[in-house]
PDB file of C-alpha atoms and ligand atoms in Angstrom:
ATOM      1  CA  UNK A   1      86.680  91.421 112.201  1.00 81.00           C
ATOM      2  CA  UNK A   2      90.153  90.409 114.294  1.00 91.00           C
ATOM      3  CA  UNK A   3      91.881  93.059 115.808  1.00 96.00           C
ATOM      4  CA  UNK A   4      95.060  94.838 113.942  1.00 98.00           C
ATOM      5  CA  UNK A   5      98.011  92.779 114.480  1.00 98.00           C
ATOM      6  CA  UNK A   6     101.599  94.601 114.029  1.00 97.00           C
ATOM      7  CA  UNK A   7     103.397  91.320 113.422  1.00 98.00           C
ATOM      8  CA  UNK A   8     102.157  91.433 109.964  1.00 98.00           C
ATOM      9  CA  UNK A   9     104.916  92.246 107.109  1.00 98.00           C
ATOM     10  CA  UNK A  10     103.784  95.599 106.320  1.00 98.00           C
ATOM     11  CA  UNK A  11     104.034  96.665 109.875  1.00 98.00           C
ATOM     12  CA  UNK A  12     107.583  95.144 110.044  1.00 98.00           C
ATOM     13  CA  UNK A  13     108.503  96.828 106.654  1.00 98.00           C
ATOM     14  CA  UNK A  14     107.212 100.472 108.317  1.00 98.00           C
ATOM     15  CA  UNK A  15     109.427  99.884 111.363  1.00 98.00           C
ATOM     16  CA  UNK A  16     112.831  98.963 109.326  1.00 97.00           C
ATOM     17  CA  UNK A  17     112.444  95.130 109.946  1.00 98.00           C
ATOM     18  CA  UNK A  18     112.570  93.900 106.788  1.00 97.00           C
ATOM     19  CA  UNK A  19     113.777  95.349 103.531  1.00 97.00           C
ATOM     20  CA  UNK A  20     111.553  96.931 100.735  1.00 98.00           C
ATOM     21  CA  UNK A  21     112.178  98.652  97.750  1.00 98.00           C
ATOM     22  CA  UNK A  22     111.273 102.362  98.398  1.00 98.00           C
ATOM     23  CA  UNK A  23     109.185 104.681  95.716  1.00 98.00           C
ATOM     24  CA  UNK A  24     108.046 107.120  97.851  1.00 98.00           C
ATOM     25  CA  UNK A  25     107.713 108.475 101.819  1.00 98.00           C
ATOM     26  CA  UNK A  26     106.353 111.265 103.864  1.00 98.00           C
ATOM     27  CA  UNK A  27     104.942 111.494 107.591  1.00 98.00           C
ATOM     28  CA  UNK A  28     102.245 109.141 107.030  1.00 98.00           C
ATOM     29  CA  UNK A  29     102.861 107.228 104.089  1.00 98.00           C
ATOM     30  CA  UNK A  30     105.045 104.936 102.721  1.00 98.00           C
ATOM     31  CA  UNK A  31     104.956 103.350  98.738  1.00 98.00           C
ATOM     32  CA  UNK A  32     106.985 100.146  97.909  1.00 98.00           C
ATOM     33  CA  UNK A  33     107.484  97.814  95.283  1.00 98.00           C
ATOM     34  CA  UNK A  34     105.670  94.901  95.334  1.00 98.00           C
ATOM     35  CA  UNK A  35     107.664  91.399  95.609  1.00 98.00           C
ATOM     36  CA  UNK A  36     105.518  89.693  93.249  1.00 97.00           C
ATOM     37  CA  UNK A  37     104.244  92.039  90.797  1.00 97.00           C
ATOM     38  CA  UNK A  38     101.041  91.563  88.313  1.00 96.00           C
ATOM     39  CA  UNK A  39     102.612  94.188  85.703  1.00 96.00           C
ATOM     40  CA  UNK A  40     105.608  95.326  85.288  1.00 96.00           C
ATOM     41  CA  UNK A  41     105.709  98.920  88.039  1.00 97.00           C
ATOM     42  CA  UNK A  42     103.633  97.264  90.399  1.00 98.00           C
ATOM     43  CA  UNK A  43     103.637  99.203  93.764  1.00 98.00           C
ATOM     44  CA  UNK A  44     101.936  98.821  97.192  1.00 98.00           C
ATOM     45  CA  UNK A  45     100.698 102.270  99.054  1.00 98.00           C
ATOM     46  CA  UNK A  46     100.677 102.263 102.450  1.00 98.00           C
ATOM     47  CA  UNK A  47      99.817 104.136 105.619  1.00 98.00           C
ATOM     48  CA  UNK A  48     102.237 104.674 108.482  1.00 98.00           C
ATOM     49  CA  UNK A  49      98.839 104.380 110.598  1.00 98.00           C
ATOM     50  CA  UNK A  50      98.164 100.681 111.538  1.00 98.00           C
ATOM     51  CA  UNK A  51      94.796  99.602 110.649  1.00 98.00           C
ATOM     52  CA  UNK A  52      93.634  96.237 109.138  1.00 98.00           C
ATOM     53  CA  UNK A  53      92.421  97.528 105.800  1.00 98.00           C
ATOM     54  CA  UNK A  54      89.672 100.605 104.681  1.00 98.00           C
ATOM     55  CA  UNK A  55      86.855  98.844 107.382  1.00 98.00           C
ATOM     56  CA  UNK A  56      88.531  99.598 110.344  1.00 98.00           C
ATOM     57  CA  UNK A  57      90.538 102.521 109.094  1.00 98.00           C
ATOM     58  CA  UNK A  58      90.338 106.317 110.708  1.00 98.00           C
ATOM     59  CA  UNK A  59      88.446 108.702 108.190  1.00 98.00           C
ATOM     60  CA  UNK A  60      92.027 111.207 108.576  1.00 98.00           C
ATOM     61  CA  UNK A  61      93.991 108.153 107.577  1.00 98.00           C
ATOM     62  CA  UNK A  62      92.111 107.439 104.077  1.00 98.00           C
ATOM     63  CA  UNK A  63      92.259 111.405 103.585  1.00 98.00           C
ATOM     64  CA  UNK A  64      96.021 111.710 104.056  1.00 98.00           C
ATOM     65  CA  UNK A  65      96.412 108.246 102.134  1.00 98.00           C
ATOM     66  CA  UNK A  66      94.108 108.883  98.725  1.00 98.00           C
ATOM     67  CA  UNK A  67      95.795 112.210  97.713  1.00 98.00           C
ATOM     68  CA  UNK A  68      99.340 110.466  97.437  1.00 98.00           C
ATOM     69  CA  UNK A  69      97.813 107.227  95.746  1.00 98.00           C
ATOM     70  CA  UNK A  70      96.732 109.987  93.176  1.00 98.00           C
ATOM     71  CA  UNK A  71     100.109 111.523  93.053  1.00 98.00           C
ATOM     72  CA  UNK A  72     102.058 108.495  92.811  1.00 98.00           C
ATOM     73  CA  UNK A  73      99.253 106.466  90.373  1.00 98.00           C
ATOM     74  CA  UNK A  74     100.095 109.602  88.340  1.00 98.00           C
ATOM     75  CA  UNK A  75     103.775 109.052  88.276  1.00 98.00           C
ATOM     76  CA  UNK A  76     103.458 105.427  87.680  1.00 98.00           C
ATOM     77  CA  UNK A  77     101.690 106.295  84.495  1.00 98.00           C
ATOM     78  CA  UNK A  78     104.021 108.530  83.109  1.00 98.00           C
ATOM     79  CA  UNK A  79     107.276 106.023  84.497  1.00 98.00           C
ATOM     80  CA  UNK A  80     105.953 103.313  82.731  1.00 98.00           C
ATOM     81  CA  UNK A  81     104.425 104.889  79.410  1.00 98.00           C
ATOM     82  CA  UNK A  82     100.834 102.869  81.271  1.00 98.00           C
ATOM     83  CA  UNK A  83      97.586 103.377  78.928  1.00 98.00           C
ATOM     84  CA  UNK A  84      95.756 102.994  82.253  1.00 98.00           C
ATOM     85  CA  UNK A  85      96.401 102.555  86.051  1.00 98.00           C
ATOM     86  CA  UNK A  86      94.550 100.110  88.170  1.00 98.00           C
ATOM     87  CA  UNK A  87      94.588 100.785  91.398  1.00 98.00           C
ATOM     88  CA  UNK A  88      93.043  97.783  94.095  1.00 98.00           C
ATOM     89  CA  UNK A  89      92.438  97.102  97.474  1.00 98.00           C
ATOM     90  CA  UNK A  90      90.968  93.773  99.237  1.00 98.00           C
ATOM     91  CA  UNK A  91      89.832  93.870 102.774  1.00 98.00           C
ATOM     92  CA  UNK A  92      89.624  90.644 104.641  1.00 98.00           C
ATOM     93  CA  UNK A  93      90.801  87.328 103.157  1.00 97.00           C
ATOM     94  CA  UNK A  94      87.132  86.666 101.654  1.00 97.00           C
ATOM     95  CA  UNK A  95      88.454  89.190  99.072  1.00 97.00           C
ATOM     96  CA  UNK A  96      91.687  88.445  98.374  1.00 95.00           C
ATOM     97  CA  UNK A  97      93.134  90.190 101.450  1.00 97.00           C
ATOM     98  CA  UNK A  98      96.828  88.115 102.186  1.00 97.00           C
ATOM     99  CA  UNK A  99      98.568  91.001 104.618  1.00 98.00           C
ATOM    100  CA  UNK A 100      96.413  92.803 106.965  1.00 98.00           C
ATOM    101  CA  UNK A 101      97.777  96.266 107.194  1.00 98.00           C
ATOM    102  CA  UNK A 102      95.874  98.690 104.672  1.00 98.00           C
ATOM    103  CA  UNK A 103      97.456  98.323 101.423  1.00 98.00           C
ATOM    104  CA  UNK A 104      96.911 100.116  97.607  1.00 98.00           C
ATOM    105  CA  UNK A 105      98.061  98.622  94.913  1.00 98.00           C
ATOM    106  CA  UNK A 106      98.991 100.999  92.199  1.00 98.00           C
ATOM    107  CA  UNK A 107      99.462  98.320  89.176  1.00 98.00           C
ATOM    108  CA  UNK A 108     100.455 100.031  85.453  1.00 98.00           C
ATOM    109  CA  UNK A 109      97.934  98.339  82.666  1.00 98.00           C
ATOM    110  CA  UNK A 110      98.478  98.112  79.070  1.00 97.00           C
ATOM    111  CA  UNK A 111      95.813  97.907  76.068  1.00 97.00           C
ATOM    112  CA  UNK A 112      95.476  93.986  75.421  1.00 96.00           C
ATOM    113  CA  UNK A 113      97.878  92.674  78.133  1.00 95.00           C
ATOM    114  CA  UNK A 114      96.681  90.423  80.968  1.00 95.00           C
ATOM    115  CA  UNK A 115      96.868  91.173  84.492  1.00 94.00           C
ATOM    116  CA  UNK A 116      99.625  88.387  86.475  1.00 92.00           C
ATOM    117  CA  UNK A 117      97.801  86.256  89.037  1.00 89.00           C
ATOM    118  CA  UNK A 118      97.872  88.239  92.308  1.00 85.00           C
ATOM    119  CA  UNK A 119     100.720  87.391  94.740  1.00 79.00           C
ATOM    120  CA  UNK A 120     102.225  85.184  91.888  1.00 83.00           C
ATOM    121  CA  UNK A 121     105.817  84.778  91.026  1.00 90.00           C
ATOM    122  CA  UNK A 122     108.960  86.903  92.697  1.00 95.00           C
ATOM    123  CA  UNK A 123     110.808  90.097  90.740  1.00 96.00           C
ATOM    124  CA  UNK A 124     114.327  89.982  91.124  1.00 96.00           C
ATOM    125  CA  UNK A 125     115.751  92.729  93.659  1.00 97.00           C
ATOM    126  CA  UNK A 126     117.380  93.993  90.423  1.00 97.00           C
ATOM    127  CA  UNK A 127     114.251  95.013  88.396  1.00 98.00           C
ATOM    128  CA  UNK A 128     112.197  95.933  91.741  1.00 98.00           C
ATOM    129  CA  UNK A 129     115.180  98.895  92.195  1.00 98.00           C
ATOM    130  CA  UNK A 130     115.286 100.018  88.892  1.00 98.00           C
ATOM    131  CA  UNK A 131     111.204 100.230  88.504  1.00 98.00           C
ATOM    132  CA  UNK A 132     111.295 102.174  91.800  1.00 98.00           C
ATOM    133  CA  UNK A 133     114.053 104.882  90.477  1.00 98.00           C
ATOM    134  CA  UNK A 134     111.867 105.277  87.194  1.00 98.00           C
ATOM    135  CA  UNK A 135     108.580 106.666  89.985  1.00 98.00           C
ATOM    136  CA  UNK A 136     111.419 108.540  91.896  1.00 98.00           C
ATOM    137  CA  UNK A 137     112.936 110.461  88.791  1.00 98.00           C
ATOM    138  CA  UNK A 138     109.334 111.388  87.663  1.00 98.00           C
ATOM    139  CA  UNK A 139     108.861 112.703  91.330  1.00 97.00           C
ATOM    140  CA  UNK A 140     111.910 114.742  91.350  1.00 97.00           C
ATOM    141  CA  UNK A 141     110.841 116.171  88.442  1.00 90.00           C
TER     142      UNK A 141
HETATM  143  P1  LIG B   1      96.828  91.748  99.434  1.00 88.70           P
HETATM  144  O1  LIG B   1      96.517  90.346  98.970  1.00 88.70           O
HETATM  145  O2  LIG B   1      96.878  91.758 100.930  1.00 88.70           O
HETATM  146  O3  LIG B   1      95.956  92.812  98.856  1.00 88.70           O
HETATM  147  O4  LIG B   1      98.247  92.094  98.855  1.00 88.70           O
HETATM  148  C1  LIG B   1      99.432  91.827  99.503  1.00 88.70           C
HETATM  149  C2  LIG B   1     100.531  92.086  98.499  1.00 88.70           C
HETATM  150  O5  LIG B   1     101.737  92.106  99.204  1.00 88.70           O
HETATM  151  C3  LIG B   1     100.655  91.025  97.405  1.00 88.70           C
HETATM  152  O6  LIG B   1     100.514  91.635  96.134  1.00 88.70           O
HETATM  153  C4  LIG B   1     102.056  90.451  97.614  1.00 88.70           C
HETATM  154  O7  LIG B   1     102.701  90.206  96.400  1.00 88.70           O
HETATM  155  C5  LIG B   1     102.742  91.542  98.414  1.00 88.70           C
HETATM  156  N1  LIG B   1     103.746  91.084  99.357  1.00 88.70           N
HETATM  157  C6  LIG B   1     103.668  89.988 100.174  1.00 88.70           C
HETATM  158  N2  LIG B   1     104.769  89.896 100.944  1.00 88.70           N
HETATM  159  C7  LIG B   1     105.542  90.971 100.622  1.00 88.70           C
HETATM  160  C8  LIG B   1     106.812  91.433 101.096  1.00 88.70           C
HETATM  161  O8  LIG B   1     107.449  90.853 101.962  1.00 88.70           O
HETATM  162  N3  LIG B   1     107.298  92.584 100.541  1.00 88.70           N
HETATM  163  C9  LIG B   1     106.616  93.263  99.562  1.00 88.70           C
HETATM  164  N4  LIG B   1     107.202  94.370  99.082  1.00 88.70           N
HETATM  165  N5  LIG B   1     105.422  92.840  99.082  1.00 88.70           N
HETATM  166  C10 LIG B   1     104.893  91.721  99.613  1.00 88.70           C
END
């Protein structure tokens, strides 16, 4: 397996690079909206930690990550009325793996309605924002 390689979107996303549409952040973790969604409320979960995906990732870092994917899969639900939450992760390009810093996806499902193809078509900036304050205002509480 290639070494982690911080030139890779997520990493430049986690330093304030490039822009993404915030759900959710703490020390070590940081939850976004994905650009090209496969359901409507389609986040990406992701560790401040740099690793390539779960194979090369510290123990601590999967320990500190699962609890908020639980949290936020949680919110997700309840933001977007979901019957069910899929939640996914590819490591290496064999399995679907396109950016190589750890990534969940969090991805709202609904009785009867097809998954989009994975790393399909853009969301407008418009409809990313307003998906991310539904997760926030179920956070808040
Ligand atoms: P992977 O195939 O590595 O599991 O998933 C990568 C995901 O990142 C895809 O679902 C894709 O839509 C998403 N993605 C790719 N580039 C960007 C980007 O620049 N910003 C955001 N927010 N998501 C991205």
């Amino acid at each position: 397996m290639s070494a982690y390689d911080d030139s890779n979107i997520f990493a430049k996303i986690l330093r304030g690079e490039i822009p993404s549409t915030k759900v959710y952040e703490d020390t070590d973790t940081l939850a976004f909206m994905d650009v090209m969604p496969q359901s409507p409320g389609h986040f990406l979960v992701v560790p401040k930690a740099p690793s390539r995906n779960l194979l090369d990732a510290a123990p601590q870092t999967l320990a500190t990550l699962f609890p908020v994917v639980q949290k936020l899969a949680h919110a997700a639900k309840e933001a977007f009325a979901a019957d069910g939450i899929f939640v996914a992760q590819l490591n290496e390009a064999p399995a679907g793996q396109t950016v190589f810093h750890l990534h969940v996806h969090v991805i709202p499902r609904y009785d009867g309605i097809a998954l989009k193809p994975h790393a399909g078509g853009m969301e407008s900036a418009e409809i990313l924002a307003a998906q991310a304050d539904k997760i926030r205002a179920v956070l808040a509480g």
